[in-house]
Amino acid sequence: MAVRSVPADSLPLRHIPAGQRTLPALLKLRAGRKGDQPLFSDRRSHYTGRQALHAASTRAGALAAAGVKKGDRVALLCANRIEFLDIMLGCGWLGAVAVPINTASRGAQLQHILANCGARLLVVESDLTELLAEVDIGATALETAWLVPGSEPARPLALDTVPLPPPGESCEAAAVGPGDTLAILYTSGTSGPSKGVICPHAQFYWWGIHTASKLGIGPSDVLYTCLPMFHTNALNTFLQALVSDACMVADTRFSASRFFQSLVDTRATVTYLLGAMVPMLLSRSATPAEKQHETRIALAPGVPEQYHGAFLERCGIRLLDGFGSTETNHVLGRGIEEQRNGCMGRLAEGFQARVVDGDDETLPDGEVGELLLRADEPYAFAQGYFGMPEKTVEAWRNLWFHTGDRVVRDADGYYRFVDRLKDMIRRRGENISSYEVEEALSAHAAVETVAVYAVKSELAEDEVMATIVLRAGATVGFEELIGHCERRLPYFAVPRYLQFAERLPTTENGKIRKYELREQGVGPETWDREKAGYRLERR
């Protein structure tokens, strides 16, 4: 299927005054333009543009009747369903701040998020109330919980609990500006407590504009996502639909066995994947649905280069790479016609980027450094971390956002990801990219996926360890894998420790939880190259 390009300037809501780059204004514009066309579906219920506008104003009325005011935070613990969007739209209309929480949050992490955001109201899916069992409600500001219908709560909650109220009286939209906060999105907290990213209305607007343009989205498109709406990827999918007169369909979760049939059933033309999902889909036996869908393109950041061609040949879907983070926007990557497999892409219009050393000095092309970013448009980036001013200053020092990603900028302007700063391994005086070691191991025919990370050495630095998931039915020895690495890596980067696993620990968004693997470290099932007497050939 041909992949079209839609210039950003041609999007219906691309050229609007800055004051209209807010959720209430965008809902009004969409209702006035395409009020009777579908805007959102969770495959059980749906909104047209006009119904979404009504839902926003009446849900805002219910929130206001419960005492929620402009600037108040409303915590939201809910899977992908229309009630989730109800609360998001109601908060945006009222000028309140939605705080969507990862449904995988537990224990201390969930306690920290609920305490840090200061929400007095929690909207929680009844199926998820058991997550609150280890939370000290008294150490938070929570007063009331609204239960989204589902199964009966597993246990009583230690706060006033009522069923999700019906929509209230329709109310006028609050006077919100593009810089007012629409949502606080919490990071995964892999290197410390989760940080609440303060996301203004205009940041979501620009997410929608930039991403819809790069994907070539138009009014006839159906955008299918099974990524969770408590993360920015799926949330900005809704904004893509809103600004391009398209329709978004959200499923509750990713299923490799049902993914292509879901594309067929929803008549999706655009979809959204993460790097780990593509190898999973390719590892399964082919099904007729892989050729029966109407999907032409997927936004798929972080997919290794070798899978792009195989995915296109097998199912006819082009994979568009790119870079964006919760704090930033769709900063790297352009349309599919400029795609270079294995690269994040070139800098998008409206943004600035630098690759720097440890002192924030700009490095020449071809050298590895940290990626720093800035936006030209006001409020296109997040405004900092909620309740963590020192972390805000650290991340935005010298007036550039520090991504924590190590990248290389090629001479022709394409950016290539190397690894995270915290994933860099220091061994015997050499810096090792965990990403490059993963690429080497992934090139072996028996390997489905792999995570490479540092573990403590008997010396002062690190040792390289890899946890490997094999393809179904595949077998391979540790020494064969080491020999495979020797042909592809400098000797100092060849892993010392290898172990097999049935699966890797991942977040709800499909990212590997390397900190869990680092904490587990070397175990009784781990193979040690040095103890096995395997001698590397120094090259």
Coordinates of C-alpha atoms in Angstrom, one line a residue:
M1 CA 0.0 0.0 0.0
A2 CA 1.3 3.4 -0.9
V3 CA 2.4 5.7 1.9
R4 CA 1.3 9.3 1.5
S5 CA 2.8 12.4 3.0
V6 CA 0.6 15.2 4.5
P7 CA 2.6 18.4 4.9
A8 CA 2.1 19.9 8.4
D9 CA 0.8 23.1 6.8
S10 CA -2.2 21.2 5.3
L11 CA -3.4 19.8 8.6
P12 CA -6.8 21.3 9.5
L13 CA -5.7 22.8 12.8
R14 CA -2.1 23.6 11.9
H15 CA -2.5 27.4 11.6
I16 CA -4.5 28.5 14.7
P17 CA -3.7 31.3 17.1
A18 CA -1.5 30.3 20.1
G19 CA -4.4 30.9 22.4
Q20 CA -6.4 28.1 20.8
R21 CA -3.7 25.4 21.4
T22 CA -5.7 24.1 24.3
L23 CA -7.8 21.0 24.6
P24 CA -11.1 22.9 25.0
A25 CA -10.4 25.0 21.9
L26 CA -9.4 22.0 19.9
L27 CA -12.5 20.1 20.9
K28 CA -14.7 23.0 19.8
L29 CA -12.9 23.3 16.5
R30 CA -13.2 19.6 15.8
A31 CA -16.9 19.6 16.7
G32 CA -17.5 22.5 14.4
R33 CA -15.6 21.0 11.5
K34 CA -16.4 17.3 11.6
G35 CA -18.9 17.0 14.4
D36 CA -20.7 13.9 13.3
Q37 CA -17.6 11.9 12.2
P38 CA -16.1 9.3 14.6
L39 CA -13.2 10.6 16.8
F40 CA -12.6 7.9 19.4
S41 CA -13.5 4.3 20.1
D42 CA -12.5 1.7 22.7
R43 CA -14.2 -1.0 20.6
R44 CA -17.1 -1.0 23.1
S45 CA -18.2 2.7 23.1
H46 CA -17.3 5.6 20.8
Y47 CA -17.4 9.4 20.5
T48 CA -18.0 11.6 17.5
G49 CA -16.4 15.0 17.5
R50 CA -19.6 16.6 18.9
Q51 CA -20.1 13.8 21.5
A52 CA -16.5 14.3 22.7
L53 CA -17.2 18.0 23.2
H54 CA -20.4 17.2 25.2
A55 CA -18.5 14.6 27.2
A56 CA -15.8 17.1 28.1
S57 CA -18.3 19.8 29.3
T58 CA -20.5 17.4 31.3
R59 CA -17.7 15.4 32.9
A60 CA -16.2 18.8 33.9
G61 CA -19.6 19.5 35.4
A62 CA -19.4 16.3 37.5
L63 CA -15.8 17.1 38.6
A64 CA -16.8 20.7 39.6
A65 CA -19.8 19.4 41.6
A66 CA -17.3 17.2 43.5
G67 CA -15.2 20.2 44.4
V68 CA -12.5 19.9 41.8
K69 CA -11.2 23.3 40.7
K70 CA -8.8 24.7 38.1
G71 CA -5.3 23.5 38.9
D72 CA -6.4 20.6 41.1
R73 CA -4.9 17.3 40.3
V74 CA -7.1 14.2 39.6
A75 CA -5.3 10.9 39.8
L76 CA -6.5 8.3 37.2
L77 CA -5.7 4.6 37.5
C78 CA -7.5 3.0 34.6
A79 CA -6.8 0.9 31.5
N80 CA -7.6 2.0 27.9
R81 CA -11.4 2.6 27.9
I82 CA -13.7 5.5 27.2
E83 CA -14.0 6.4 30.9
F84 CA -10.3 7.2 30.9
L85 CA -10.7 9.7 28.1
D86 CA -13.8 11.0 29.8
I87 CA -11.7 12.1 32.8
M88 CA -8.9 13.5 30.6
L89 CA -11.3 15.6 28.6
G90 CA -13.2 16.7 31.7
C91 CA -10.0 17.8 33.5
G92 CA -8.9 19.7 30.4
W93 CA -12.2 21.5 30.0
L94 CA -12.3 22.4 33.7
G95 CA -8.6 23.5 33.9
A96 CA -7.8 20.7 36.3
V97 CA -4.8 18.5 35.8
A98 CA -5.1 14.8 35.0
V99 CA -2.6 12.4 36.5
P100 CA -2.7 9.1 34.6
I101 CA -0.9 6.4 36.5
N102 CA 0.8 3.3 35.1
T103 CA -1.4 0.3 35.9
A104 CA 1.7 -1.7 36.6
S105 CA 2.7 0.6 39.5
R106 CA 2.9 -1.1 42.9
G107 CA 4.0 -0.5 46.4
A108 CA 6.5 2.3 47.0
Q109 CA 6.3 3.6 43.5
L110 CA 2.5 4.0 43.6
Q111 CA 2.8 5.5 47.1
H112 CA 5.3 8.0 45.8
I113 CA 3.1 9.0 42.8
L114 CA 0.0 9.5 44.8
A115 CA 1.8 11.5 47.5
N116 CA 3.8 13.6 45.1
C117 CA 0.9 14.7 42.9
G118 CA -1.3 15.8 45.8
A119 CA -4.5 14.7 44.2
R120 CA -7.6 14.7 46.4
L121 CA -9.7 12.6 44.0
L122 CA -8.7 9.2 42.6
V123 CA -10.6 7.7 39.7
V124 CA -9.8 4.0 39.7
E125 CA -11.0 1.0 37.7
S126 CA -12.6 -1.3 40.2
D127 CA -10.5 -4.2 38.8
L128 CA -7.4 -2.3 39.9
T129 CA -8.2 -1.4 43.5
E130 CA -6.0 -4.2 44.8
L131 CA -3.0 -2.1 43.7
L132 CA -3.8 0.2 46.6
A133 CA -3.4 -2.6 49.2
E134 CA 0.1 -1.5 50.1
V135 CA -0.6 2.3 49.9
D136 CA -0.8 4.3 53.0
I137 CA -3.7 6.5 52.1
G138 CA -3.2 8.7 55.1
A139 CA 0.2 9.8 53.8
T140 CA -1.4 11.2 50.7
A141 CA -3.9 14.0 50.1
L142 CA -6.6 11.6 48.8
E143 CA -10.1 12.0 50.1
T144 CA -12.4 10.3 47.6
A145 CA -12.3 7.5 45.0
W146 CA -14.6 7.2 42.0
L147 CA -14.9 3.6 40.9
V148 CA -15.0 2.9 37.2
P149 CA -17.4 0.0 36.6
G150 CA -15.9 -3.5 36.5
S151 CA -15.6 -6.4 38.9
E152 CA -16.3 -5.9 42.6
P153 CA -13.4 -4.2 44.4
A154 CA -11.1 -6.8 46.0
R155 CA -11.1 -5.0 49.3
P156 CA -12.6 -1.9 50.9
L157 CA -10.5 1.3 50.3
A158 CA -9.4 3.5 53.1
L159 CA -11.2 6.6 51.7
D160 CA -14.7 7.6 50.7
T161 CA -15.6 5.5 47.7
V162 CA -18.5 6.0 45.3
P163 CA -19.3 4.7 41.8
L164 CA -18.2 6.9 38.9
P165 CA -20.8 9.6 38.9
P166 CA -22.9 10.2 35.8
P167 CA -22.1 13.2 33.6
G168 CA -23.1 16.5 35.3
E169 CA -24.5 19.7 34.1
S170 CA -22.7 21.1 31.1
C171 CA -20.4 24.0 32.0
E172 CA -18.4 26.6 30.1
A173 CA -14.8 25.8 29.5
A174 CA -12.3 27.3 31.9
A175 CA -10.0 30.1 30.8
V176 CA -7.0 27.9 30.1
G177 CA -4.0 29.0 28.1
P178 CA -1.5 26.9 26.1
G179 CA 1.0 27.0 28.9
D180 CA -1.5 25.7 31.5
T181 CA -0.9 22.1 32.7
L182 CA -3.1 19.5 31.1
A183 CA -1.5 16.4 32.6
I184 CA 1.3 15.1 34.8
L185 CA 2.8 12.0 33.4
Y186 CA 5.1 10.0 35.7
T187 CA 8.3 8.4 34.3
S188 CA 9.2 4.8 35.1
G189 CA 11.7 5.8 37.8
T190 CA 14.4 3.3 36.8
S191 CA 17.2 5.4 38.4
G192 CA 15.3 6.9 41.3
P193 CA 11.7 8.0 42.3
S194 CA 9.3 8.5 39.5
K195 CA 9.3 12.1 38.2
G196 CA 6.0 13.7 37.3
V197 CA 6.5 15.5 33.9
I198 CA 4.4 18.7 33.8
C199 CA 2.8 18.6 30.3
P200 CA 1.0 21.8 29.1
H201 CA -1.9 21.9 26.7
A202 CA 0.2 23.2 23.8
Q203 CA 2.7 20.4 24.2
F204 CA 0.0 17.9 23.3
Y205 CA -1.2 20.1 20.5
W206 CA 2.3 20.0 19.0
W207 CA 2.6 16.3 19.5
G208 CA -0.5 15.9 17.4
I209 CA 0.6 18.3 14.7
H210 CA 4.1 16.9 14.3
T211 CA 3.3 13.2 14.5
A212 CA 0.2 13.4 12.2
S213 CA 2.4 15.2 9.6
K214 CA 5.1 12.6 9.7
L215 CA 2.7 9.7 9.4
G216 CA 0.8 11.4 6.6
I217 CA -2.5 11.3 8.5
G218 CA -5.7 12.6 6.9
P219 CA -9.4 12.7 7.5
S220 CA -10.1 9.2 6.2
D221 CA -7.6 7.5 8.6
V222 CA -8.2 5.1 11.4
L223 CA -5.4 5.2 14.0
Y224 CA -5.2 1.9 16.0
T225 CA -3.2 1.7 19.2
C226 CA -2.9 -1.0 21.8
L227 CA -0.3 1.1 23.8
P228 CA -1.5 2.3 27.2
M229 CA -3.1 5.8 27.4
F230 CA -1.3 6.6 30.6
H231 CA 1.8 7.1 28.4
T232 CA 2.4 10.0 26.0
N233 CA 2.5 7.8 22.9
A234 CA -1.2 6.8 23.0
L235 CA -2.3 10.1 24.5
N236 CA -0.8 12.0 21.6
T237 CA -2.5 9.6 19.2
F238 CA -5.8 11.1 20.3
L239 CA -4.4 14.6 19.5
Q240 CA -3.3 13.3 16.1
A241 CA -6.9 12.3 15.4
L242 CA -8.2 15.6 16.8
V243 CA -6.1 17.9 14.7
S244 CA -6.4 15.8 11.4
D245 CA -10.1 14.9 11.5
A246 CA -9.2 11.2 11.8
C247 CA -10.5 8.6 14.3
M248 CA -8.6 6.8 17.0
V249 CA -9.3 3.2 18.2
A250 CA -7.7 2.1 21.4
D251 CA -7.4 -1.6 22.6
T252 CA -6.7 -2.5 26.2
R253 CA -3.4 -4.2 25.6
F254 CA -0.9 -5.6 23.0
S255 CA -1.5 -9.2 22.0
A256 CA 1.0 -10.6 19.4
S257 CA -1.4 -13.4 18.5
R258 CA -4.4 -11.0 17.9
F259 CA -2.6 -7.9 16.6
F260 CA -3.1 -8.3 12.9
Q261 CA -6.7 -9.4 13.2
S262 CA -7.3 -6.3 15.3
L263 CA -6.0 -4.2 12.4
V264 CA -8.4 -6.0 10.1
D265 CA -11.4 -5.7 12.5
T266 CA -10.9 -2.0 13.1
R267 CA -10.0 -1.2 9.4
A268 CA -6.9 0.6 10.8
T269 CA -4.8 2.5 8.3
V270 CA -2.1 3.7 10.8
T271 CA -0.8 1.9 13.9
Y272 CA 1.7 2.2 16.7
L273 CA 4.4 -0.2 17.8
L274 CA 7.5 -0.2 20.0
G275 CA 10.9 -1.8 19.2
A276 CA 10.3 -5.0 21.2
M277 CA 6.9 -5.6 19.5
V278 CA 8.1 -6.1 16.0
P279 CA 10.5 -9.0 16.7
M280 CA 7.7 -10.6 18.7
L281 CA 5.3 -10.4 15.8
L282 CA 7.9 -11.7 13.3
S283 CA 8.7 -14.7 15.5
R284 CA 5.1 -16.0 15.2
S285 CA 3.8 -18.1 12.4
A286 CA 2.2 -16.1 9.5
T287 CA -1.5 -15.7 9.5
P288 CA -3.9 -14.6 6.7
A289 CA -4.7 -11.4 8.6
E290 CA -1.2 -10.2 7.9
K291 CA -2.2 -9.6 4.3
Q292 CA -5.9 -8.7 4.8
H293 CA -5.5 -5.4 6.8
E294 CA -5.5 -1.9 5.3
T295 CA -2.7 -0.5 7.5
R296 CA 0.0 1.3 5.5
I297 CA 2.4 2.6 8.2
A298 CA 3.3 2.2 11.8
L299 CA 5.1 4.7 14.1
A300 CA 7.7 2.3 15.5
P301 CA 10.6 4.0 17.3
G302 CA 13.6 1.9 18.3
V303 CA 13.0 -1.1 15.9
P304 CA 16.4 -2.6 15.0
E305 CA 17.5 -2.0 11.4
Q306 CA 17.3 -5.7 10.3
Y307 CA 13.6 -6.0 11.1
H308 CA 12.3 -3.1 8.8
G309 CA 12.6 -4.9 5.5
A310 CA 11.3 -8.2 6.9
F311 CA 8.2 -6.6 8.4
L312 CA 7.4 -4.7 5.2
E313 CA 7.8 -7.8 3.1
R314 CA 5.7 -10.0 5.4
C315 CA 2.8 -7.7 6.2
G316 CA 3.1 -4.6 3.9
I317 CA 3.5 -2.1 6.7
R318 CA 6.2 0.6 6.6
L319 CA 7.9 1.3 10.0
L320 CA 8.6 5.0 10.8
D321 CA 11.4 5.6 13.3
G322 CA 11.8 8.8 15.3
F323 CA 12.6 10.2 18.7
G324 CA 10.5 11.9 21.3
S325 CA 10.2 11.7 25.1
T326 CA 7.6 12.6 27.7
E327 CA 9.5 15.8 28.3
T328 CA 9.9 16.8 24.7
N329 CA 7.9 16.2 21.5
H330 CA 8.4 14.4 18.1
V331 CA 11.8 16.0 17.7
L332 CA 13.7 13.6 15.4
G333 CA 12.3 12.0 12.3
R334 CA 10.5 13.2 9.3
G335 CA 8.3 11.5 6.7
I336 CA 8.8 7.9 5.6
E337 CA 10.4 9.1 2.3
E338 CA 13.3 10.3 4.4
Q339 CA 13.6 7.2 6.5
R340 CA 17.0 5.6 6.9
N341 CA 16.6 2.3 8.7
G342 CA 18.6 2.1 11.9
C343 CA 18.5 5.9 12.4
M344 CA 16.2 7.9 14.5
G345 CA 16.0 10.4 11.6
R346 CA 16.8 14.0 11.0
L347 CA 15.9 17.0 13.1
A348 CA 12.3 18.0 12.6
E349 CA 11.3 21.6 11.8
G350 CA 10.6 23.7 14.9
F351 CA 13.3 22.1 17.1
Q352 CA 17.0 22.5 17.9
A353 CA 19.5 19.8 18.8
R354 CA 23.1 19.5 20.0
V355 CA 25.3 16.5 20.7
V356 CA 27.6 17.4 23.7
D357 CA 30.3 16.2 26.0
G358 CA 30.1 16.1 29.7
D359 CA 30.6 19.8 29.9
D360 CA 27.8 20.6 27.4
E361 CA 30.4 21.5 24.8
T362 CA 29.2 20.7 21.3
L363 CA 30.9 17.7 19.6
P364 CA 31.7 17.4 15.9
D365 CA 29.6 15.1 13.7
G366 CA 30.6 11.4 14.2
E367 CA 31.4 11.6 17.9
V368 CA 29.2 10.1 20.6
G369 CA 27.6 12.5 23.1
E370 CA 24.5 13.3 25.0
L371 CA 21.5 14.6 23.0
L372 CA 20.3 18.1 24.1
L373 CA 17.1 19.6 22.7
R374 CA 15.1 22.9 22.6
A375 CA 11.8 23.9 21.0
D376 CA 11.2 27.0 18.9
E377 CA 7.4 27.2 19.7
P378 CA 6.4 28.2 23.3
Y379 CA 5.1 25.3 25.5
A380 CA 6.0 22.6 22.9
F381 CA 8.0 20.9 25.7
A382 CA 7.1 20.0 29.3
Q383 CA 7.6 22.6 32.0
G384 CA 9.6 20.5 34.4
Y385 CA 9.1 17.9 37.1
F386 CA 6.2 18.3 39.6
G387 CA 7.4 19.0 43.1
M388 CA 11.1 18.3 42.1
P389 CA 12.7 21.7 41.4
E390 CA 16.2 20.3 41.7
K391 CA 15.5 17.6 39.1
T392 CA 14.0 20.2 36.8
V393 CA 17.1 22.4 37.1
E394 CA 19.4 19.4 36.5
A395 CA 17.5 18.3 33.4
W396 CA 17.1 21.8 31.8
R397 CA 20.5 23.2 32.8
N398 CA 22.0 25.8 30.5
L399 CA 18.4 26.2 29.0
W400 CA 18.6 22.9 27.0
F401 CA 16.8 19.7 27.9
H402 CA 19.2 16.9 28.6
T403 CA 17.8 13.7 27.3
G404 CA 20.2 11.3 28.9
D405 CA 20.6 9.5 25.5
R406 CA 24.0 9.0 23.9
V407 CA 23.7 9.6 20.1
V408 CA 25.8 10.2 17.1
R409 CA 24.9 12.9 14.5
D410 CA 26.1 11.9 11.0
A411 CA 27.5 14.5 8.6
D412 CA 24.3 14.5 6.6
G413 CA 22.2 15.2 9.7
Y414 CA 20.8 11.8 10.6
Y415 CA 20.9 10.9 14.3
R416 CA 21.7 7.4 15.5
F417 CA 21.0 6.1 19.0
V418 CA 23.9 4.6 20.9
D419 CA 22.5 4.0 24.4
R420 CA 21.3 5.6 27.6
L421 CA 24.0 7.4 29.7
K422 CA 23.0 5.2 32.6
D423 CA 23.3 2.1 30.4
M424 CA 26.9 2.8 29.3
I425 CA 29.3 0.2 30.7
R426 CA 32.8 1.0 31.8
R427 CA 35.1 -2.0 31.6
R428 CA 39.0 -2.1 31.8
G429 CA 39.2 1.6 30.9
E430 CA 36.9 1.3 27.9
N431 CA 33.4 2.7 27.4
I432 CA 31.0 0.0 26.0
S433 CA 27.6 0.7 24.4
S434 CA 25.1 -1.8 25.7
Y435 CA 23.1 -1.2 22.5
E436 CA 25.9 -2.2 20.3
V437 CA 26.5 -5.5 22.2
E438 CA 22.7 -6.2 22.0
E439 CA 22.8 -5.6 18.2
A440 CA 25.7 -8.1 17.9
L441 CA 23.9 -10.8 19.9
S442 CA 20.6 -10.1 18.1
A443 CA 22.2 -10.9 14.8
H444 CA 22.5 -14.6 15.8
A445 CA 19.7 -16.6 14.2
A446 CA 18.8 -18.3 17.6
V447 CA 18.3 -15.0 19.5
E448 CA 14.9 -13.5 19.7
T449 CA 15.7 -10.6 22.1
V450 CA 18.4 -9.7 24.5
A451 CA 19.3 -7.2 27.3
V452 CA 22.9 -6.2 28.0
Y453 CA 23.9 -4.4 31.2
A454 CA 26.6 -3.8 33.7
V455 CA 27.2 -6.0 36.8
K456 CA 29.8 -5.4 39.5
S457 CA 33.4 -6.6 38.8
E458 CA 36.0 -7.9 41.2
L459 CA 37.9 -4.9 40.0
A460 CA 36.9 -1.3 40.3
E461 CA 34.7 -1.1 37.1
D462 CA 32.0 -3.2 35.4
E463 CA 31.6 -6.5 33.8
V464 CA 29.3 -7.1 30.8
M465 CA 26.3 -9.4 31.3
A466 CA 23.6 -10.4 28.8
T467 CA 20.2 -12.1 29.4
I468 CA 19.0 -13.8 26.2
V469 CA 15.6 -15.0 25.1
L470 CA 15.9 -17.6 22.3
R471 CA 13.5 -18.0 19.4
A472 CA 10.9 -20.8 19.8
G473 CA 12.6 -24.2 19.2
A474 CA 16.1 -22.7 18.9
T475 CA 19.1 -24.0 20.8
V476 CA 22.6 -22.6 21.0
G477 CA 25.6 -22.9 23.3
F478 CA 27.2 -20.1 25.3
E479 CA 30.5 -20.6 23.6
E480 CA 29.0 -20.3 20.2
L481 CA 27.4 -17.0 21.2
I482 CA 30.7 -15.7 22.5
G483 CA 32.4 -16.7 19.2
H484 CA 29.6 -14.9 17.4
C485 CA 30.3 -11.7 19.4
E486 CA 34.1 -11.9 18.9
R487 CA 33.5 -11.5 15.1
R488 CA 31.4 -8.4 15.7
L489 CA 32.8 -6.6 18.7
P490 CA 36.1 -5.4 20.2
Y491 CA 37.4 -7.9 22.7
F492 CA 36.7 -5.7 25.7
A493 CA 33.0 -5.5 24.8
V494 CA 32.4 -9.2 24.5
P495 CA 30.2 -10.3 27.4
R496 CA 31.7 -12.1 30.3
Y497 CA 28.3 -13.4 31.7
L498 CA 25.5 -15.0 29.7
Q499 CA 22.2 -16.5 30.8
F500 CA 19.0 -17.6 29.1
A501 CA 15.5 -16.6 30.2
E502 CA 12.0 -17.3 29.0
R503 CA 11.2 -13.6 28.9
L504 CA 12.7 -10.3 29.9
P505 CA 11.0 -8.0 32.5
T506 CA 9.3 -5.1 30.7
T507 CA 7.2 -2.1 31.5
E508 CA 3.6 -1.8 30.4
N509 CA 5.0 0.2 27.4
G510 CA 7.3 -2.7 26.4
K511 CA 10.6 -1.2 27.6
I512 CA 13.0 -3.7 29.2
R513 CA 13.5 -3.1 33.0
K514 CA 17.3 -3.3 33.0
Y515 CA 17.5 -2.2 36.6
E516 CA 15.7 -5.4 37.6
L517 CA 18.3 -7.5 35.8
R518 CA 21.1 -5.4 37.3
E519 CA 19.7 -6.0 40.7
Q520 CA 19.5 -9.7 40.2
G521 CA 23.1 -9.8 38.9
V522 CA 25.0 -13.0 38.5
G523 CA 23.1 -16.1 39.7
P524 CA 23.6 -19.9 39.9
E525 CA 22.4 -20.3 36.3
T526 CA 24.7 -17.7 34.9
W527 CA 27.5 -18.8 32.6
D528 CA 30.9 -17.2 33.3
R529 CA 33.2 -17.0 30.3
E530 CA 36.3 -16.7 32.5
K531 CA 35.4 -19.5 34.8
A532 CA 34.7 -21.7 31.8
G533 CA 38.2 -21.0 30.6
Y534 CA 37.2 -19.4 27.3
R535 CA 40.1 -17.2 26.0
L536 CA 39.2 -14.3 23.8
E537 CA 41.4 -13.4 20.9
R538 CA 42.5 -9.8 21.4
R539 CA 42.0 -7.7 18.2

